[in-house]
Amino acid sequence: VLSGYLPLPVNFSIPDDQPLVTQSINQGVPLVQSHERSAVAKAIRRMADELSTDLAPRQVVEPAPASGAVGRLLHPAQLRSVLARSSFVNPRNR
């Protein structure tokens, strides 16, 4: 029903079970743990599984030999450490 109003495809749907969701919220326990066999929990797990398989691991790029001011200030090992802490990711490897 909702897909007719959206410009994008609807890839997932979660069944409506307001009493079960409300109970889970009030108890402070995730629905996928408290009612793992429910249709809602199964749909959430299925969505999470599909979304997680679409994610590729991020690859960290090895820094090129330093040049310029930074290269003169930092030893190559220090430069690698700085770049590693900055979690630089090469956009070509995404």
mmCIF file of C-alpha atoms in Angstrom, residues 28-93:
data_model
loop_
_atom_site.group_PDB
_atom_site.id
_atom_site.type_symbol
_atom_site.label_atom_id
_atom_site.label_comp_id
_atom_site.label_asym_id
_atom_site.label_seq_id
_atom_site.Cartn_x
_atom_site.Cartn_y
_atom_site.Cartn_z
ATOM 1 C CA GLY A 28 12.712 -2.431 28.075
ATOM 2 C CA VAL A 29 13.529 -5.716 26.349
ATOM 3 C CA PRO A 30 14.200 -5.870 22.596
ATOM 4 C CA LEU A 31 11.324 -7.557 20.810
ATOM 5 C CA VAL A 32 13.698 -9.835 18.895
ATOM 6 C CA GLN A 33 14.774 -11.279 22.263
ATOM 7 C CA SER A 34 11.491 -11.364 24.173
ATOM 8 C CA HIS A 35 9.347 -12.629 21.279
ATOM 9 C CA GLU A 36 11.882 -14.108 18.879
ATOM 10 C CA ARG A 37 9.310 -16.295 17.095
ATOM 11 C CA SER A 38 6.886 -13.448 16.363
ATOM 12 C CA ALA A 39 6.353 -12.231 12.813
ATOM 13 C CA VAL A 40 7.707 -8.805 13.781
ATOM 14 C CA ALA A 41 10.953 -10.228 15.189
ATOM 15 C CA LYS A 42 11.428 -12.487 12.164
ATOM 16 C CA ALA A 43 10.931 -9.551 9.780
ATOM 17 C CA ILE A 44 13.398 -7.382 11.715
ATOM 18 C CA ARG A 45 16.015 -10.160 11.681
ATOM 19 C CA ARG A 46 15.475 -10.776 7.965
ATOM 20 C CA MET A 47 15.890 -7.045 7.239
ATOM 21 C CA ALA A 48 19.049 -6.849 9.382
ATOM 22 C CA ASP A 49 20.516 -9.915 7.668
ATOM 23 C CA GLU A 50 19.902 -8.514 4.188
ATOM 24 C CA LEU A 51 21.243 -5.078 5.057
ATOM 25 C CA SER A 52 24.358 -6.450 6.737
ATOM 26 C CA THR A 53 25.266 -8.636 3.752
ATOM 27 C CA ASP A 54 25.182 -5.524 1.535
ATOM 28 C CA LEU A 55 27.913 -3.873 3.574
ATOM 29 C CA ALA A 56 31.454 -4.461 2.387
ATOM 30 C CA PRO A 57 34.302 -4.286 4.877
ATOM 31 C CA ARG A 58 36.184 -1.015 4.810
ATOM 32 C CA GLN A 59 39.757 -1.164 3.586
ATOM 33 C CA VAL A 60 42.393 1.085 5.111
ATOM 34 C CA VAL A 61 44.821 2.605 2.633
ATOM 35 C CA GLU A 62 48.548 2.390 3.284
ATOM 36 C CA PRO A 63 49.992 5.893 3.245
ATOM 37 C CA ALA A 64 52.326 6.893 0.451
ATOM 38 C CA PRO A 65 55.790 8.102 1.404
ATOM 39 C CA ALA A 66 55.408 11.500 3.024
ATOM 40 C CA SER A 67 56.618 14.583 1.288
ATOM 41 C CA GLY A 68 56.416 18.273 1.964
ATOM 42 C CA ALA A 69 56.124 19.814 5.422
ATOM 43 C CA VAL A 70 54.383 16.846 7.049
ATOM 44 C CA GLY A 71 56.965 14.425 5.703
ATOM 45 C CA ARG A 72 59.800 16.498 7.097
ATOM 46 C CA LEU A 73 58.130 16.797 10.511
ATOM 47 C CA LEU A 74 57.051 13.193 11.039
ATOM 48 C CA HIS A 75 58.944 9.933 10.809
ATOM 49 C CA PRO A 76 57.155 7.479 8.429
ATOM 50 C CA ALA A 77 56.029 5.324 11.378
ATOM 51 C CA GLN A 78 54.519 8.380 13.075
ATOM 52 C CA LEU A 79 52.749 9.362 9.883
ATOM 53 C CA ARG A 80 51.227 5.866 9.565
ATOM 54 C CA SER A 81 50.050 6.099 13.160
ATOM 55 C CA VAL A 82 48.422 9.494 12.582
ATOM 56 C CA LEU A 83 46.692 8.302 9.422
ATOM 57 C CA ALA A 84 45.523 5.091 11.108
ATOM 58 C CA ARG A 85 43.949 7.056 13.960
ATOM 59 C CA SER A 86 42.162 9.336 11.518
ATOM 60 C CA SER A 87 40.416 6.249 9.999
ATOM 61 C CA PHE A 88 41.099 7.486 6.472
ATOM 62 C CA VAL A 89 39.417 5.254 3.910
ATOM 63 C CA ASN A 90 40.164 5.338 0.226
ATOM 64 C CA PRO A 91 36.823 6.129 -1.479
ATOM 65 C CA ARG A 92 37.766 3.835 -4.363
ATOM 66 C CA ASN A 93 37.720 0.850 -1.959
#
